[in-house]
Amino acid sequence: MSAVVISGTGLYQPPHTITNDELVASFNAYVDVWNAEHAAEIEAGTRQPLTHSSSEFIEKASGIKQRYVMEKSGILDPQRMYPRLQERSDDQLSILAEIAVEAAKKALAAAGKTGADVDAVICSCSNLQRAYPAIAIEVQNAIGAKGYGFDMNVACSAATFALEQAVNAVKNGSAKCVLVVNPEITSGHQEWKDRDCHFIFGDVATATIVERADTATSAEQWEVLGSQLATQFSNNIRNNFGYLNRSEDSDPQARDKTFRQEGRKVFKEVVPIASAHIESQLEALSIQPADVRRFWLHQANLSMNQLIVKKLIGAEVTPDVAPLILDEYANTSSAGSIIAFHLHRTDLASGDVGVICSFGAGYSVGSVVLRKR
Ligand code: CO8
């Protein structure tokens, strides 16, 4: 059996950025208007006033300085606070497929492949634009790929879970060359009016080519030494948006129909889960954590990543060991660890080992151990 490699990755970066200062200015304007509108109830003590957000808090608590978004004016409009996206006709490429295709083109070029070389497409992300036809099949059609495509969703762990499906497909022979895409338009389901989480997410798309080593021709290849997935039920990150909302006669604008979390609980509970997960996978592969050259981790929180890696290697964590991209991109859900891998790997030497690891809603955690060829 040929080894399985990652032979190329690609990144699509949306055209607009929102800095923390811009975000906080619009949020605070919304708060002032809301408090003025509810002044009588606030005065009577029947409603609590909303509180201003702050850039200092955001950067200190999370490490985030800015985020990329598909559309900016709607998010920053205090009367609206979500993006303004144009509805497209059924014969146009959907926006989620479009950004996936942009990332895919770059990954294909990096791997020295064309769409015709691909015989499976997996679209894996935390928010799918529609129920069907699958976005993956639309991407398959747009790039001229053969074989099959399907969508899957494991929230922030969607990329690593999809990589395992891609590796298994190549190993068992159901595909020779798999394109995994992670289009994340998180701005559509972020709650921009909630001070606790309005700063968390950004939009982006990533793509990865997984193929047999004996067909790979790219200059840079990463052998997949193993992958490991785990889930454990938690309500601490949740979104109740879904196709039964109409039948339930529930309010489509209700708070539970967008992203919400108990951030502090998630932080506390997921750090030990993620570090134990990586440790057990490395042990199974007879690799010492201290021998891992780089950890490309899910990008939700700077301190969280430092704690996870510190638990593993028993030393202070430098950006060289665990690179950070969330300062520029914010949390891009499933795409975060792939962006880190995409942007921070060329300096590694042949034989170096690295770990891609994602963790988040579910809870879910997925890790993929790679060795540079
Ligand atoms: N500005 C100023 N002050 C604030 C703000 C704000 N914006 N927000 C909260 N505060 C205040 C609070 O009121 C509190 O004040 P006090 O101490 O007086 O009560 C104080 O700051 C501390 O608040 P927190 O305890 O909430 O702050 P934390 O230090 O815990 O930081 C974080 C909050 C940054 C959210 C942090 O808890 C965190 O990063 N946790 C980890 C979260 C995580 O990893 N989540 C993963 C979710 S992503 C995922 O799984 C993908 C889901 C699918 C994507 C969907 C896309 C939309």
Short mmCIF file of N, CA, C and O in Angstrom, two decimals, residues 263-362:
data_model
loop_
_atom_site.label_atom_id
_atom_site.label_comp_id
_atom_site.label_asym_id
_atom_site.label_seq_id
_atom_site.Cartn_x
_atom_site.Cartn_y
_atom_site.Cartn_z
N GLY A 263 -18.03 30.35 27.14
CA GLY A 263 -16.62 30.40 26.76
C GLY A 263 -15.65 29.93 27.83
O GLY A 263 -14.71 29.18 27.56
N ARG A 264 -15.91 30.36 29.06
CA ARG A 264 -14.97 30.01 30.13
C ARG A 264 -14.98 28.50 30.40
O ARG A 264 -13.94 27.88 30.60
N LYS A 265 -16.20 27.90 30.39
CA LYS A 265 -16.30 26.45 30.61
C LYS A 265 -15.62 25.70 29.48
O LYS A 265 -14.92 24.72 29.71
N VAL A 266 -15.83 26.19 28.23
CA VAL A 266 -15.20 25.53 27.08
C VAL A 266 -13.68 25.55 27.26
O VAL A 266 -13.01 24.52 27.11
N PHE A 267 -13.17 26.70 27.59
CA PHE A 267 -11.73 26.85 27.79
C PHE A 267 -11.23 25.79 28.79
O PHE A 267 -10.31 25.03 28.52
N LYS A 268 -11.89 25.76 29.96
CA LYS A 268 -11.43 24.88 31.05
C LYS A 268 -11.53 23.40 30.68
O LYS A 268 -10.66 22.61 31.00
N GLU A 269 -12.62 23.05 30.00
CA GLU A 269 -12.85 21.63 29.73
C GLU A 269 -12.09 21.11 28.51
O GLU A 269 -11.68 19.96 28.47
N VAL A 270 -11.90 21.98 27.51
CA VAL A 270 -11.32 21.49 26.25
C VAL A 270 -9.78 21.41 26.31
O VAL A 270 -9.19 20.53 25.68
N VAL A 271 -9.14 22.26 27.12
CA VAL A 271 -7.65 22.21 27.21
C VAL A 271 -7.18 20.80 27.60
O VAL A 271 -6.36 20.20 26.87
N PRO A 272 -7.68 20.21 28.71
CA PRO A 272 -7.18 18.86 29.04
C PRO A 272 -7.60 17.79 28.03
O PRO A 272 -6.83 16.87 27.77
N ILE A 273 -8.79 17.96 27.44
CA ILE A 273 -9.25 16.97 26.44
C ILE A 273 -8.29 16.97 25.25
O ILE A 273 -7.82 15.93 24.79
N ALA A 274 -7.96 18.18 24.75
CA ALA A 274 -7.12 18.28 23.55
C ALA A 274 -5.70 17.79 23.82
O ALA A 274 -5.12 17.06 23.01
N SER A 275 -5.12 18.17 24.97
CA SER A 275 -3.73 17.76 25.21
C SER A 275 -3.65 16.25 25.44
O SER A 275 -2.75 15.59 24.92
N ALA A 276 -4.64 15.67 26.16
CA ALA A 276 -4.62 14.21 26.36
C ALA A 276 -4.81 13.48 25.04
O ALA A 276 -4.21 12.42 24.81
N HIS A 277 -5.64 14.05 24.18
CA HIS A 277 -5.90 13.44 22.87
C HIS A 277 -4.61 13.37 22.04
O HIS A 277 -4.25 12.33 21.50
N ILE A 278 -3.91 14.50 21.98
CA ILE A 278 -2.66 14.52 21.19
C ILE A 278 -1.64 13.57 21.80
O ILE A 278 -0.98 12.80 21.11
N GLU A 279 -1.56 13.60 23.13
CA GLU A 279 -0.58 12.76 23.83
C GLU A 279 -0.82 11.27 23.51
O GLU A 279 0.12 10.53 23.20
N SER A 280 -2.10 10.87 23.56
CA SER A 280 -2.38 9.44 23.33
C SER A 280 -2.10 9.06 21.88
O SER A 280 -1.62 7.97 21.60
N GLN A 281 -2.36 9.98 20.96
CA GLN A 281 -2.06 9.63 19.56
C GLN A 281 -0.56 9.53 19.33
O GLN A 281 -0.08 8.61 18.66
N LEU A 282 0.19 10.46 19.91
CA LEU A 282 1.65 10.42 19.73
C LEU A 282 2.22 9.15 20.37
O LEU A 282 3.12 8.51 19.81
N GLU A 283 1.67 8.78 21.53
CA GLU A 283 2.14 7.56 22.21
C GLU A 283 1.91 6.34 21.31
O GLU A 283 2.80 5.49 21.17
N ALA A 284 0.74 6.29 20.69
CA ALA A 284 0.44 5.16 19.79
C ALA A 284 1.41 5.10 18.62
O ALA A 284 1.68 4.03 18.07
N LEU A 285 1.95 6.26 18.24
CA LEU A 285 2.90 6.31 17.12
C LEU A 285 4.36 6.28 17.60
O LEU A 285 5.28 6.47 16.81
N SER A 286 4.53 6.09 18.92
CA SER A 286 5.88 6.07 19.54
C SER A 286 6.66 7.36 19.26
O SER A 286 7.85 7.34 18.97
N ILE A 287 5.96 8.49 19.36
CA ILE A 287 6.60 9.81 19.18
C ILE A 287 6.50 10.57 20.50
O ILE A 287 5.41 10.64 21.10
N GLN A 288 7.61 11.11 20.96
CA GLN A 288 7.59 11.93 22.17
C GLN A 288 7.07 13.32 21.82
O GLN A 288 7.51 13.91 20.82
N PRO A 289 6.16 13.90 22.64
CA PRO A 289 5.67 15.25 22.33
C PRO A 289 6.79 16.26 22.11
O PRO A 289 6.69 17.12 21.23
N ALA A 290 7.87 16.14 22.88
CA ALA A 290 8.97 17.10 22.75
C ALA A 290 9.69 16.97 21.39
O ALA A 290 10.40 17.89 20.97
N ASP A 291 9.48 15.82 20.71
CA ASP A 291 10.10 15.64 19.39
C ASP A 291 9.24 16.18 18.26
O ASP A 291 9.64 16.13 17.09
N VAL A 292 8.05 16.66 18.60
CA VAL A 292 7.19 17.25 17.56
C VAL A 292 7.72 18.65 17.26
O VAL A 292 7.88 19.48 18.15
N ARG A 293 8.01 18.88 15.99
CA ARG A 293 8.62 20.15 15.60
C ARG A 293 7.60 21.30 15.60
O ARG A 293 7.93 22.42 15.90
N ARG A 294 6.34 20.97 15.26
CA ARG A 294 5.34 22.06 15.22
C ARG A 294 3.92 21.54 15.48
O ARG A 294 3.56 20.45 15.03
N PHE A 295 3.15 22.35 16.19
CA PHE A 295 1.73 22.06 16.45
C PHE A 295 0.89 23.12 15.73
O PHE A 295 0.97 24.31 16.07
N TRP A 296 0.13 22.67 14.73
CA TRP A 296 -0.77 23.59 14.02
C TRP A 296 -2.15 23.41 14.65
O TRP A 296 -2.92 22.51 14.26
N LEU A 297 -2.46 24.25 15.63
CA LEU A 297 -3.67 24.02 16.44
C LEU A 297 -4.85 24.85 15.95
O LEU A 297 -4.68 25.91 15.32
N HIS A 298 -6.05 24.38 16.33
CA HIS A 298 -7.27 25.16 16.13
C HIS A 298 -7.05 26.55 16.73
O HIS A 298 -6.43 26.69 17.79
N GLN A 299 -7.59 27.56 16.07
CA GLN A 299 -7.30 28.93 16.47
C GLN A 299 -8.54 29.55 17.11
O GLN A 299 -9.32 30.23 16.45
N ALA A 300 -8.75 29.28 18.40
CA ALA A 300 -9.87 29.88 19.13
C ALA A 300 -9.38 30.87 20.16
O ALA A 300 -10.01 31.89 20.41
N ASN A 301 -8.23 30.56 20.77
CA ASN A 301 -7.78 31.39 21.88
C ASN A 301 -6.28 31.16 22.10
O ASN A 301 -5.84 30.02 22.25
N LEU A 302 -5.53 32.24 22.12
CA LEU A 302 -4.06 32.17 22.26
C LEU A 302 -3.64 31.43 23.52
O LEU A 302 -2.83 30.49 23.47
N SER A 303 -4.22 31.81 24.68
CA SER A 303 -3.80 31.18 25.94
C SER A 303 -4.16 29.70 25.96
O SER A 303 -3.42 28.88 26.51
N MET A 304 -5.29 29.38 25.36
CA MET A 304 -5.73 27.98 25.29
C MET A 304 -4.68 27.13 24.56
O MET A 304 -4.27 26.07 25.03
N ASN A 305 -4.22 27.63 23.42
CA ASN A 305 -3.23 26.89 22.63
C ASN A 305 -1.92 26.76 23.39
O ASN A 305 -1.28 25.71 23.37
N GLN A 306 -1.53 27.83 24.08
CA GLN A 306 -0.27 27.77 24.82
C GLN A 306 -0.36 26.73 25.95
O GLN A 306 0.58 25.97 26.18
N LEU A 307 -1.52 26.70 26.63
CA LEU A 307 -1.70 25.72 27.72
C LEU A 307 -1.68 24.29 27.21
O LEU A 307 -1.07 23.41 27.82
N ILE A 308 -2.35 24.05 26.08
CA ILE A 308 -2.41 22.69 25.51
C ILE A 308 -1.01 22.19 25.20
O ILE A 308 -0.62 21.08 25.58
N VAL A 309 -0.22 23.03 24.54
CA VAL A 309 1.12 22.59 24.13
C VAL A 309 2.06 22.53 25.33
O VAL A 309 2.89 21.62 25.44
N LYS A 310 1.91 23.46 26.27
CA LYS A 310 2.74 23.43 27.47
C LYS A 310 2.54 22.14 28.26
O LYS A 310 3.49 21.54 28.76
N LYS A 311 1.29 21.70 28.35
CA LYS A 311 0.99 20.42 29.03
C LYS A 311 1.73 19.28 28.34
O LYS A 311 2.13 18.31 28.97
N LEU A 312 1.87 19.38 27.01
CA LEU A 312 2.49 18.29 26.25
C LEU A 312 4.01 18.30 26.33
O LEU A 312 4.63 17.27 26.53
N ILE A 313 4.61 19.48 26.15
CA ILE A 313 6.08 19.51 26.04
C ILE A 313 6.75 19.94 27.33
O ILE A 313 7.97 19.87 27.46
N GLY A 314 5.95 20.41 28.31
CA GLY A 314 6.50 20.79 29.61
C GLY A 314 7.42 21.98 29.54
O GLY A 314 8.33 22.12 30.37
N ALA A 315 7.23 22.85 28.58
CA ALA A 315 8.08 24.05 28.46
C ALA A 315 7.25 25.20 27.91
O ALA A 315 6.14 24.98 27.39
N GLU A 316 7.78 26.42 28.03
CA GLU A 316 7.09 27.59 27.49
C GLU A 316 6.91 27.42 25.98
O GLU A 316 7.77 26.84 25.30
N VAL A 317 5.81 27.94 25.45
CA VAL A 317 5.47 27.69 24.06
C VAL A 317 5.77 28.93 23.21
O VAL A 317 5.24 30.01 23.47
N THR A 318 6.63 28.76 22.21
CA THR A 318 6.96 29.88 21.32
C THR A 318 6.11 29.77 20.05
O THR A 318 5.61 28.67 19.73
N PRO A 319 6.00 30.87 19.30
CA PRO A 319 5.25 30.80 18.03
C PRO A 319 5.90 29.82 17.05
O PRO A 319 5.24 29.31 16.15
N ASP A 320 7.19 29.54 17.23
CA ASP A 320 7.85 28.58 16.35
C ASP A 320 7.30 27.16 16.58
O ASP A 320 7.20 26.37 15.64
N VAL A 321 6.92 26.86 17.81
CA VAL A 321 6.38 25.53 18.13
C VAL A 321 4.88 25.48 17.83
O VAL A 321 4.38 24.50 17.28
N ALA A 322 4.15 26.55 18.17
CA ALA A 322 2.70 26.59 17.94
C ALA A 322 2.35 27.95 17.32
O ALA A 322 2.04 28.90 18.05
N PRO A 323 2.43 28.05 15.99
CA PRO A 323 2.18 29.35 15.37
C PRO A 323 0.75 29.85 15.58
O PRO A 323 -0.19 29.05 15.67
N LEU A 324 0.64 31.16 15.63
CA LEU A 324 -0.64 31.82 15.87
C LEU A 324 -1.10 32.52 14.60
O LEU A 324 -0.33 33.28 14.00
N ILE A 325 -2.32 32.28 14.20
CA ILE A 325 -2.85 33.06 13.07
C ILE A 325 -4.13 33.79 13.46
O ILE A 325 -4.66 34.58 12.71
N LEU A 326 -4.64 33.51 14.69
CA LEU A 326 -5.93 34.11 15.04
C LEU A 326 -5.84 35.60 15.31
O LEU A 326 -6.85 36.29 15.27
N ASP A 327 -4.62 36.11 15.54
CA ASP A 327 -4.50 37.57 15.69
C ASP A 327 -4.98 38.27 14.42
O ASP A 327 -5.67 39.28 14.48
N GLU A 328 -4.66 37.69 13.26
CA GLU A 328 -5.05 38.29 11.97
C GLU A 328 -6.41 37.78 11.47
O GLU A 328 -7.18 38.54 10.89
N TYR A 329 -6.69 36.49 11.67
CA TYR A 329 -7.88 35.86 11.07
C TYR A 329 -9.04 35.66 12.03
O TYR A 329 -10.14 35.33 11.60
N ALA A 330 -8.80 35.80 13.35
CA ALA A 330 -9.78 35.43 14.41
C ALA A 330 -10.03 33.92 14.34
O ALA A 330 -9.26 33.18 13.73
N ASN A 331 -11.12 33.46 14.97
CA ASN A 331 -11.47 32.04 14.93
C ASN A 331 -12.20 31.78 13.62
O ASN A 331 -13.28 32.33 13.39
N THR A 332 -11.62 30.98 12.75
CA THR A 332 -12.25 30.68 11.46
C THR A 332 -12.80 29.25 11.48
O THR A 332 -12.84 28.57 10.47
N SER A 333 -13.19 28.82 12.69
CA SER A 333 -13.75 27.49 12.89
C SER A 333 -12.84 26.43 12.29
O SER A 333 -11.64 26.44 12.56
N SER A 334 -13.37 25.55 11.45
CA SER A 334 -12.58 24.39 10.99
C SER A 334 -11.32 24.79 10.23
O SER A 334 -10.36 24.03 10.16
N ALA A 335 -11.32 25.97 9.63
CA ALA A 335 -10.19 26.36 8.76
C ALA A 335 -8.94 26.77 9.55
O ALA A 335 -7.83 26.79 8.99
N GLY A 336 -9.10 27.09 10.85
CA GLY A 336 -7.99 27.71 11.60
C GLY A 336 -6.70 26.89 11.62
O GLY A 336 -5.62 27.42 11.33
N SER A 337 -6.81 25.61 11.95
CA SER A 337 -5.58 24.80 12.04
C SER A 337 -4.98 24.61 10.65
O SER A 337 -3.76 24.49 10.50
N ILE A 338 -5.82 24.60 9.63
CA ILE A 338 -5.31 24.43 8.25
C ILE A 338 -4.63 25.71 7.78
O ILE A 338 -3.62 25.66 7.07
N ILE A 339 -5.15 26.88 8.18
CA ILE A 339 -4.45 28.13 7.84
C ILE A 339 -3.06 28.11 8.49
O ILE A 339 -2.07 28.47 7.85
N ALA A 340 -3.01 27.71 9.77
CA ALA A 340 -1.71 27.67 10.47
C ALA A 340 -0.75 26.74 9.72
O ALA A 340 0.43 27.09 9.50
N PHE A 341 -1.24 25.57 9.29
CA PHE A 341 -0.40 24.62 8.54
C PHE A 341 0.00 25.22 7.18
O PHE A 341 1.16 25.12 6.76
N HIS A 342 -0.93 25.87 6.53
CA HIS A 342 -0.68 26.46 5.20
C HIS A 342 0.40 27.55 5.27
O HIS A 342 1.28 27.61 4.42
N LEU A 343 0.32 28.39 6.30
CA LEU A 343 1.22 29.56 6.36
C LEU A 343 2.54 29.29 7.07
O LEU A 343 3.49 30.05 6.92
N HIS A 344 2.58 28.24 7.89
CA HIS A 344 3.76 28.05 8.75
C HIS A 344 4.31 26.63 8.67
O HIS A 344 4.23 25.87 9.63
N ARG A 345 4.85 26.29 7.52
CA ARG A 345 5.42 24.94 7.41
C ARG A 345 6.65 24.86 6.51
O ARG A 345 7.39 23.88 6.57
N THR A 346 6.89 25.86 5.65
CA THR A 346 7.95 25.70 4.65
C THR A 346 9.34 25.65 5.27
O THR A 346 10.27 25.13 4.67
N ASP A 347 9.50 26.19 6.47
CA ASP A 347 10.82 26.19 7.11
C ASP A 347 11.17 24.85 7.74
O ASP A 347 12.31 24.66 8.18
N LEU A 348 10.22 23.90 7.80
CA LEU A 348 10.53 22.61 8.42
C LEU A 348 11.38 21.76 7.46
O LEU A 348 11.30 21.92 6.24
N ALA A 349 12.20 20.86 8.05
CA ALA A 349 13.11 20.03 7.25
C ALA A 349 12.51 18.66 7.00
O ALA A 349 11.59 18.22 7.72
N SER A 350 13.05 17.98 6.01
CA SER A 350 12.63 16.62 5.71
C SER A 350 12.79 15.75 6.97
O SER A 350 13.82 15.83 7.64
N GLY A 351 11.78 14.97 7.30
CA GLY A 351 11.82 14.13 8.50
C GLY A 351 11.16 14.78 9.71
O GLY A 351 10.83 14.10 10.69
N ASP A 352 10.97 16.11 9.68
CA ASP A 352 10.30 16.79 10.80
C ASP A 352 8.85 16.32 10.93
O ASP A 352 8.16 16.12 9.92
N VAL A 353 8.42 16.20 12.20
CA VAL A 353 7.05 15.76 12.47
C VAL A 353 6.23 16.94 13.00
O VAL A 353 6.74 17.75 13.79
N GLY A 354 4.97 17.04 12.56
CA GLY A 354 4.07 18.08 13.05
C GLY A 354 2.68 17.50 13.29
O GLY A 354 2.35 16.43 12.75
N VAL A 355 1.88 18.22 14.09
CA VAL A 355 0.52 17.75 14.40
C VAL A 355 -0.48 18.86 14.06
O VAL A 355 -0.34 19.98 14.55
N ILE A 356 -1.47 18.51 13.24
CA ILE A 356 -2.62 19.41 13.04
C ILE A 356 -3.66 18.95 14.06
O ILE A 356 -3.98 17.76 14.12
N CYS A 357 -4.17 19.87 14.88
CA CYS A 357 -5.20 19.45 15.84
C CYS A 357 -6.29 20.51 15.96
O CYS A 357 -6.00 21.70 16.09
N SER A 358 -7.54 20.06 15.88
CA SER A 358 -8.66 20.98 16.03
C SER A 358 -9.55 20.50 17.17
O SER A 358 -9.54 19.31 17.50
N PHE A 359 -10.28 21.43 17.76
CA PHE A 359 -11.17 21.08 18.87
C PHE A 359 -12.27 22.13 18.95
O PHE A 359 -12.06 23.28 18.58
N GLY A 360 -13.45 21.72 19.39
CA GLY A 360 -14.53 22.69 19.48
C GLY A 360 -15.86 22.04 19.77
O GLY A 360 -15.93 21.03 20.49
N ALA A 361 -16.90 22.63 19.16
CA ALA A 361 -18.28 22.22 19.46
C ALA A 361 -18.46 20.73 19.31
O ALA A 361 -17.85 20.08 18.47
N GLY A 362 -19.31 20.19 20.14
CA GLY A 362 -19.60 18.74 20.13
C GLY A 362 -19.67 18.15 21.53
O GLY A 362 -20.67 17.65 21.90
#
